[in-house]
Amino acid sequence: MLRRCMLIAASVLLALPLGGCWDSKYLDNLSIVVGIGVDQDPKNEKNLRVTLQTVIPNQVSDSQSGSGKEGIPVINYVGTGETLIDCFLSAHHYAPRRLYFSHNQIMVIGERLARKGVSDIFDLIDRDMEIRTDFDVMVAKNGTAEDVLKTVTSMEKIPTNQIYGMIRTMQQRVGNLYSVKIKDFIESIKSVKNDPAIPSIELIGNADQAQRKSNVDRIEPENMLRMDSMAVFHGGKLVGYLSDEQSIGFSLVKNKLKRMNVFVQVGENEKITVTHLQSKAKMKAIFYRNRPAVLIEVNHQSLIMDNTSRRIQLKDEKEIRWVERQAEKNEQKQILGSLSRLQELNSDAAGFGRCVYQKSPKYWKRNKEKWDSIYPELSIVVQVRTKILGTGVRIRSYIGEERGT
Amino acid sequence: MSGNTFIGKKRKPSRKPEEELTPSGMTQSERLSPLLRSNLQKLQADMGESVDLVIRDVESVRPKLNMAFAYIDGLVDSTAVSEFTIQTVLDESSGWAGDERLDIGELCRAFKHKTLSVGEISKAAEWSDVYLKLLSGDTVLFIDGSAEVIIAGTRGGEKRAVTEPSTQTVIRGPREGFTESIRTNTALLRRKIKSPNLWLEAVRIGEVTHTEVAIMYLKGTASEEIVDEVRKRLSHIKIDGVLESGYIEEMIEDTNVTVFPTIFHSERPDVIAANLLEGRVAILVDGTPFSLVVPSTFNMYFQAAEDYYTRFDAGSLIRMLRYISFVIALLMPSLYVAIITFHQEMIPTPWLLKLAIQREGVPFPAFVEAIIMETVFEILREAGVRMPRSVGNTISIVGGLVIGQAAVQAGIVSPAVVIVVSITAIASFVSPAYDLGISVRLLRFLFLFASSFIGIFGMATLLLVLLLHLCSLKSFNVPYMAPYGPTILSDLKDTLVRVPMKLMKTRPKLLGKNNPNRIPVPAPKAEDPAAGAVGGSLTGAEATGTNSGSQNQ
């Protein structure tokens, strides 16, 4: 018994070093990549130019005593090459430590590259085990990804953290964009059934000044990053941008909206704002005379947020119902506006193709090839139901009250 | 004391515990000589004329009779010796005037039954018995012309008082702890369990030390096989001395090839009593406050006495906390090393960056760093236990300041590893059983090695091996991992959670087979021993309450 135990113990112990620390990568020998920018190489149309934003650990700290508080906590390595892996390897020429991609948080695609088409470059990201596929992807509107990643920010010391936070905040507070993970982007980029749409980011100001520390020495920096609305793709190529209003409508259809305000115009300068607490959008295809159409049903539960109207005092049920109907009407218009803009761009970002396929796979099989021409002509029906649950902590507005009573 | 009296009475017909003591190591089975002088000479010679051997000659004039008391100074209760033994014999012998032809045998009987006013009196004819009694603190009366001696129970001497135990402390609960005297300890248990079914058997172990080792169990509740197994294993022990229950523990445990304790120990009478009530067997060893309990299960090492004294919800929560800290104490340093060395993708980015900042400029790999800090901690801990109390402050200053802070500031180790080692250290002391903490400490280093070579994979493999090992362990033929290992649903009531007392109606399945219900179910079988025990002990104690001690020593 003892002998056997010793043998087992010995073989376990001897087996341990057989691994020989395979795959070990010490944390202090890693350059942690937090952001990837992909652009077209200006020198060679065919090549990619990749910007890798990596963290300099001892510059990040603010809680630790020590040196380097004043420095910029990131450094960008730029590499060029035909494929992403070529670019990564070429970036290694500048890097003292192994580039480590597991903690990448965002990927920015330069507008020129996006317009040229990005459908064929992401296999590495999908395939490599080290690179996660859950980081956000976005388009650098009117610029290059390199410039976006070069901007020094002040609230978050690491620029990619700033961008990451901006996307989340925008999605929650404004709703004109929603975060798209690279895996969803890759999945839809080649799909015929739907097209990708991703947020866009824009550098306001001068790229060269933006990368200097002095950029954040002002209360109001001259060069800042700004999140913009959704950029839509078709066939792997960027085809255009939605406006803010259209983006909100689009997010609503995609069920990505966390918060949305609808305005009801009452008179000249009188407006009622309705805020949706909960929204649920359903999309389904219907066939009418053998032609597909898409029916979108949206249900809201809402609150009155603001009332500057004298005429509508929200005194009774009838007035509230009237506000509901007006809000529905306005919203319907907004959704239709964004969907027709998508049809104009011939980008099926809302995924109508998938709806039609789910409704009738046979029809889809027959008309798959012609979908590009069917889609812009597709009729869309939008139904909005809004239920106002409350009027906040008061019913009547002080605005409408008689003076001196 | 009334309880003791009663118990003594009840038990006497069945067994005389003192006679069961087997002087296993005594080789001199010589018989005594009838001559007083030669007996005393032999005694002196055997004991090398040790100065603490006191021989008091007593002479009665008529009949001319020489007697001698022998006792060991310091082991006896000197009041008992002088007043109840020597004094009475002197008084009595002065009243024998004229009776020339006193028969020696009758004299002995007279001494035994009339004269000596101590509780325990016995006779002995062999040297081995004489030495055993003498060295246990009894007084031996040699009478010229008799080949037998009379032994008076005068055990006494200095004992440590019953104090609060220093291990397994509680906030709410009894404050008394076992002492080094086995008689005190058995009495402490008797006071907790006033039942005649609490049986006590004693054996002498140790060729030289003749240490008294007692087996205590609840007759009718504890499984007979386990009691037999305990008797058997104790009788197989061959050792020169038993100085602590650890000796016994190591000699009777099922296997030595494990880092886990398979015999539970405690210095709290309430803990031992609770285990007796569950049907376990306690082994008490003279000379140590630590008593053993068999069979033990893994689960027992997470049960603190206080779990049962506080509310069940609080008790359950703390129970779970103990399991969590067990895992932390076992895995935390190796997990840290695995993450730093292999699995940087496992933790959230901001956290990783913080770790990266801390690791910046540290000259050692994470594994070496962790080993250094773990070793330093072990050194500190060991020094803290062994060193004189007066230099205790030094440890906290040197340990806390120099090693904790200065090492980090000097950049030799990262703050993260200090935190990891500290949490681990604290977590390893959460277990109410100190010996499980030791096992965890040993295993922690194994896990560190495994994780430094192959990361989480190594840890997982080792965990699997560990689990298999745990499941293979047995303590006195009871599976160590019960009630998890062989899953016993009804016993899960006192594992991760402790259910309210009202629901704890049954004893652990594997132990209390004979008497599964804690509260006897009123059944037609009136002869149920436990049922008789509960009812009978109270009335019995009252009835015999005035009878003075026959069992006391």
Short mmCIF file of C-alpha atoms in Angstrom, two decimals, chain B residues 15-193:
data_model
loop_
_atom_site.label_atom_id
_atom_site.label_comp_id
_atom_site.label_asym_id
_atom_site.label_seq_id
_atom_site.Cartn_x
_atom_site.Cartn_y
_atom_site.Cartn_z
CA ARG B 15 -16.91 -4.58 36.04
CA LYS B 16 -14.23 -3.28 38.33
CA PRO B 17 -12.33 -0.79 36.26
CA GLU B 18 -9.17 -0.74 38.32
CA GLU B 19 -8.68 -4.44 37.86
CA GLU B 20 -8.91 -4.10 34.14
CA LEU B 21 -5.77 -2.08 34.06
CA THR B 22 -3.33 -4.39 32.46
CA PRO B 23 0.19 -3.61 33.47
CA SER B 24 1.39 -4.51 30.02
CA GLY B 25 4.99 -3.46 30.44
CA MET B 26 5.68 -4.88 33.89
CA THR B 27 8.15 -7.67 33.59
CA GLN B 28 8.69 -8.21 37.31
CA SER B 29 5.86 -10.52 38.14
CA GLU B 30 7.69 -11.59 41.25
CA ARG B 31 5.64 -12.19 44.34
CA LEU B 32 6.24 -10.31 47.52
CA SER B 33 8.17 -11.85 50.31
CA PRO B 34 6.57 -12.22 53.73
CA LEU B 35 9.53 -10.51 55.34
CA LEU B 36 9.13 -6.80 55.76
CA ARG B 37 12.84 -6.04 55.71
CA SER B 38 13.51 -7.85 52.48
CA ASN B 39 10.49 -6.23 50.84
CA LEU B 40 11.65 -2.79 51.83
CA GLN B 41 15.18 -3.52 50.71
CA LYS B 42 13.96 -4.68 47.35
CA LEU B 43 11.80 -1.61 47.02
CA GLN B 44 14.70 0.66 47.82
CA ALA B 45 16.97 -1.19 45.48
CA ASP B 46 14.49 -1.30 42.59
CA MET B 47 13.89 2.38 42.80
CA GLY B 48 17.52 3.25 43.17
CA GLU B 49 16.87 4.80 46.58
CA SER B 50 15.07 7.65 44.92
CA VAL B 51 14.67 10.48 47.35
CA ASP B 52 10.97 10.97 46.75
CA LEU B 53 10.21 7.46 47.90
CA VAL B 54 9.03 7.83 51.46
CA ILE B 55 9.06 4.80 53.76
CA ARG B 56 7.43 5.29 57.12
CA ASP B 57 7.99 2.54 59.65
CA VAL B 58 5.22 1.87 62.10
CA GLU B 59 5.52 -0.42 65.07
CA SER B 60 2.88 -1.75 67.34
CA VAL B 61 4.13 -3.05 70.63
CA ARG B 62 1.67 -5.76 71.45
CA PRO B 63 1.40 -7.74 69.36
CA LYS B 64 4.88 -7.06 68.19
CA LEU B 65 4.21 -6.15 64.64
CA ASN B 66 6.32 -4.19 62.20
CA MET B 67 4.65 -2.34 59.43
CA ALA B 68 5.82 0.21 56.88
CA PHE B 69 4.02 2.68 54.67
CA ALA B 70 5.57 3.50 51.36
CA TYR B 71 4.48 6.29 49.07
CA ILE B 72 5.92 8.68 46.57
CA ASP B 73 6.11 12.20 47.78
CA GLY B 74 4.33 14.60 45.52
CA LEU B 75 2.09 12.01 43.92
CA VAL B 76 -0.01 11.48 46.98
CA ASP B 77 -2.56 13.61 48.65
CA SER B 78 -0.55 14.24 51.82
CA THR B 79 -3.63 14.88 53.96
CA ALA B 80 -5.03 11.53 53.01
CA VAL B 81 -1.75 9.82 53.76
CA SER B 82 -1.16 11.38 57.14
CA GLU B 83 -4.68 11.62 58.50
CA PHE B 84 -6.61 8.77 56.97
CA THR B 85 -3.88 6.24 56.57
CA ILE B 86 -0.95 6.51 58.94
CA GLN B 87 -2.92 8.16 61.70
CA THR B 88 -5.67 5.58 61.71
CA VAL B 89 -3.28 2.66 61.71
CA LEU B 90 -1.35 4.14 64.62
CA ASP B 91 -4.56 4.76 66.56
CA GLU B 92 -5.88 1.33 65.90
CA SER B 93 -2.67 -0.56 66.71
CA SER B 94 -2.39 1.14 70.08
CA GLY B 95 -5.73 -0.37 71.01
CA TRP B 96 -4.69 -3.93 70.29
CA ALA B 97 -3.19 -4.51 73.71
CA GLY B 98 -2.92 -8.10 74.77
CA ASP B 99 -4.13 -9.80 71.72
CA GLU B 100 -0.86 -11.64 71.13
CA ARG B 101 -1.99 -14.16 68.63
CA LEU B 102 -3.36 -11.87 66.00
CA ASP B 103 -3.54 -13.65 62.72
CA ILE B 104 -1.91 -11.81 59.87
CA GLY B 105 -4.71 -12.53 57.44
CA GLU B 106 -7.31 -11.31 59.86
CA LEU B 107 -5.25 -8.25 60.56
CA CYS B 108 -5.19 -7.45 56.91
CA ARG B 109 -8.94 -7.84 56.68
CA ALA B 110 -9.36 -5.67 59.72
CA PHE B 111 -7.23 -2.97 58.18
CA LYS B 112 -9.05 -3.24 55.00
CA HIS B 113 -12.56 -3.25 56.29
CA LYS B 114 -12.32 -1.30 59.51
CA THR B 115 -9.28 0.74 59.99
CA LEU B 116 -8.28 2.56 56.85
CA SER B 117 -10.68 5.39 56.23
CA VAL B 118 -9.89 6.09 52.62
CA GLY B 119 -12.22 5.34 49.80
CA GLU B 120 -10.28 2.83 47.84
CA ILE B 121 -8.56 -0.12 49.37
CA SER B 122 -7.10 -3.10 47.65
CA LYS B 123 -4.59 -5.86 48.19
CA ALA B 124 -1.66 -6.88 46.07
CA ALA B 125 0.74 -9.75 46.14
CA GLU B 126 2.92 -9.02 43.15
CA TRP B 127 5.59 -6.45 42.76
CA SER B 128 4.28 -5.27 39.43
CA ASP B 129 0.96 -4.30 41.00
CA VAL B 130 2.71 -2.67 43.87
CA TYR B 131 4.83 -0.51 41.63
CA LEU B 132 1.91 0.46 39.46
CA LYS B 133 -0.09 1.60 42.46
CA LEU B 134 2.82 3.20 44.19
CA LEU B 135 3.81 5.18 41.17
CA SER B 136 0.23 6.18 40.53
CA GLY B 137 0.16 7.89 43.92
CA ASP B 138 -1.28 5.23 46.17
CA THR B 139 0.12 4.39 49.56
CA VAL B 140 1.34 0.85 50.14
CA LEU B 141 1.21 -0.72 53.56
CA PHE B 142 3.75 -3.50 54.08
CA ILE B 143 3.09 -5.76 57.05
CA ASP B 144 5.75 -8.00 58.43
CA GLY B 145 4.82 -11.62 57.99
CA SER B 146 2.34 -11.02 55.21
CA ALA B 147 3.13 -11.73 51.60
CA GLU B 148 0.42 -9.29 50.64
CA VAL B 149 0.32 -5.56 50.88
CA ILE B 150 -2.60 -3.29 51.46
CA ILE B 151 -2.94 -0.43 49.08
CA ALA B 152 -4.80 2.70 50.01
CA GLY B 153 -5.96 5.05 47.33
CA THR B 154 -4.32 8.35 48.15
CA ARG B 155 -3.76 9.71 44.72
CA GLY B 156 -3.41 13.43 44.72
CA GLY B 157 -0.67 15.91 44.40
CA GLU B 158 -0.53 19.01 42.30
CA LYS B 159 -2.93 19.30 39.36
CA ARG B 160 -3.65 22.11 37.01
CA ALA B 161 -7.04 23.63 37.60
CA VAL B 162 -9.80 23.39 35.03
CA THR B 163 -9.29 26.43 32.86
CA GLU B 164 -10.62 27.78 29.63
CA PRO B 165 -9.17 25.87 26.72
CA SER B 166 -6.74 27.80 24.60
CA THR B 167 -7.75 26.06 21.38
CA GLN B 168 -11.28 25.98 20.05
CA THR B 169 -12.35 29.01 22.01
CA VAL B 170 -15.94 30.12 21.90
CA ILE B 171 -17.77 33.32 22.58
CA ARG B 172 -20.84 31.57 23.81
CA GLY B 173 -20.43 28.21 25.41
CA PRO B 174 -18.88 26.47 28.38
CA ARG B 175 -15.52 27.82 29.41
CA GLU B 176 -14.09 24.66 30.93
CA GLY B 177 -11.44 22.63 29.25
CA PHE B 178 -9.79 19.32 29.91
CA THR B 179 -6.73 19.19 32.11
CA GLU B 180 -3.77 16.86 32.24
CA SER B 181 -5.44 14.64 34.79
CA ILE B 182 -7.50 11.90 33.26
CA ARG B 183 -9.71 11.60 36.33
CA THR B 184 -10.67 15.26 36.10
CA ASN B 185 -11.40 14.79 32.44
CA THR B 186 -13.63 11.79 32.90
CA ALA B 187 -15.43 13.64 35.65
CA LEU B 188 -15.97 16.62 33.37
CA LEU B 189 -17.60 14.28 30.87
CA ARG B 190 -19.66 12.58 33.52
CA ARG B 191 -20.96 15.93 34.60
CA LYS B 192 -22.14 16.55 31.07
CA ILE B 193 -23.69 13.14 30.49
#
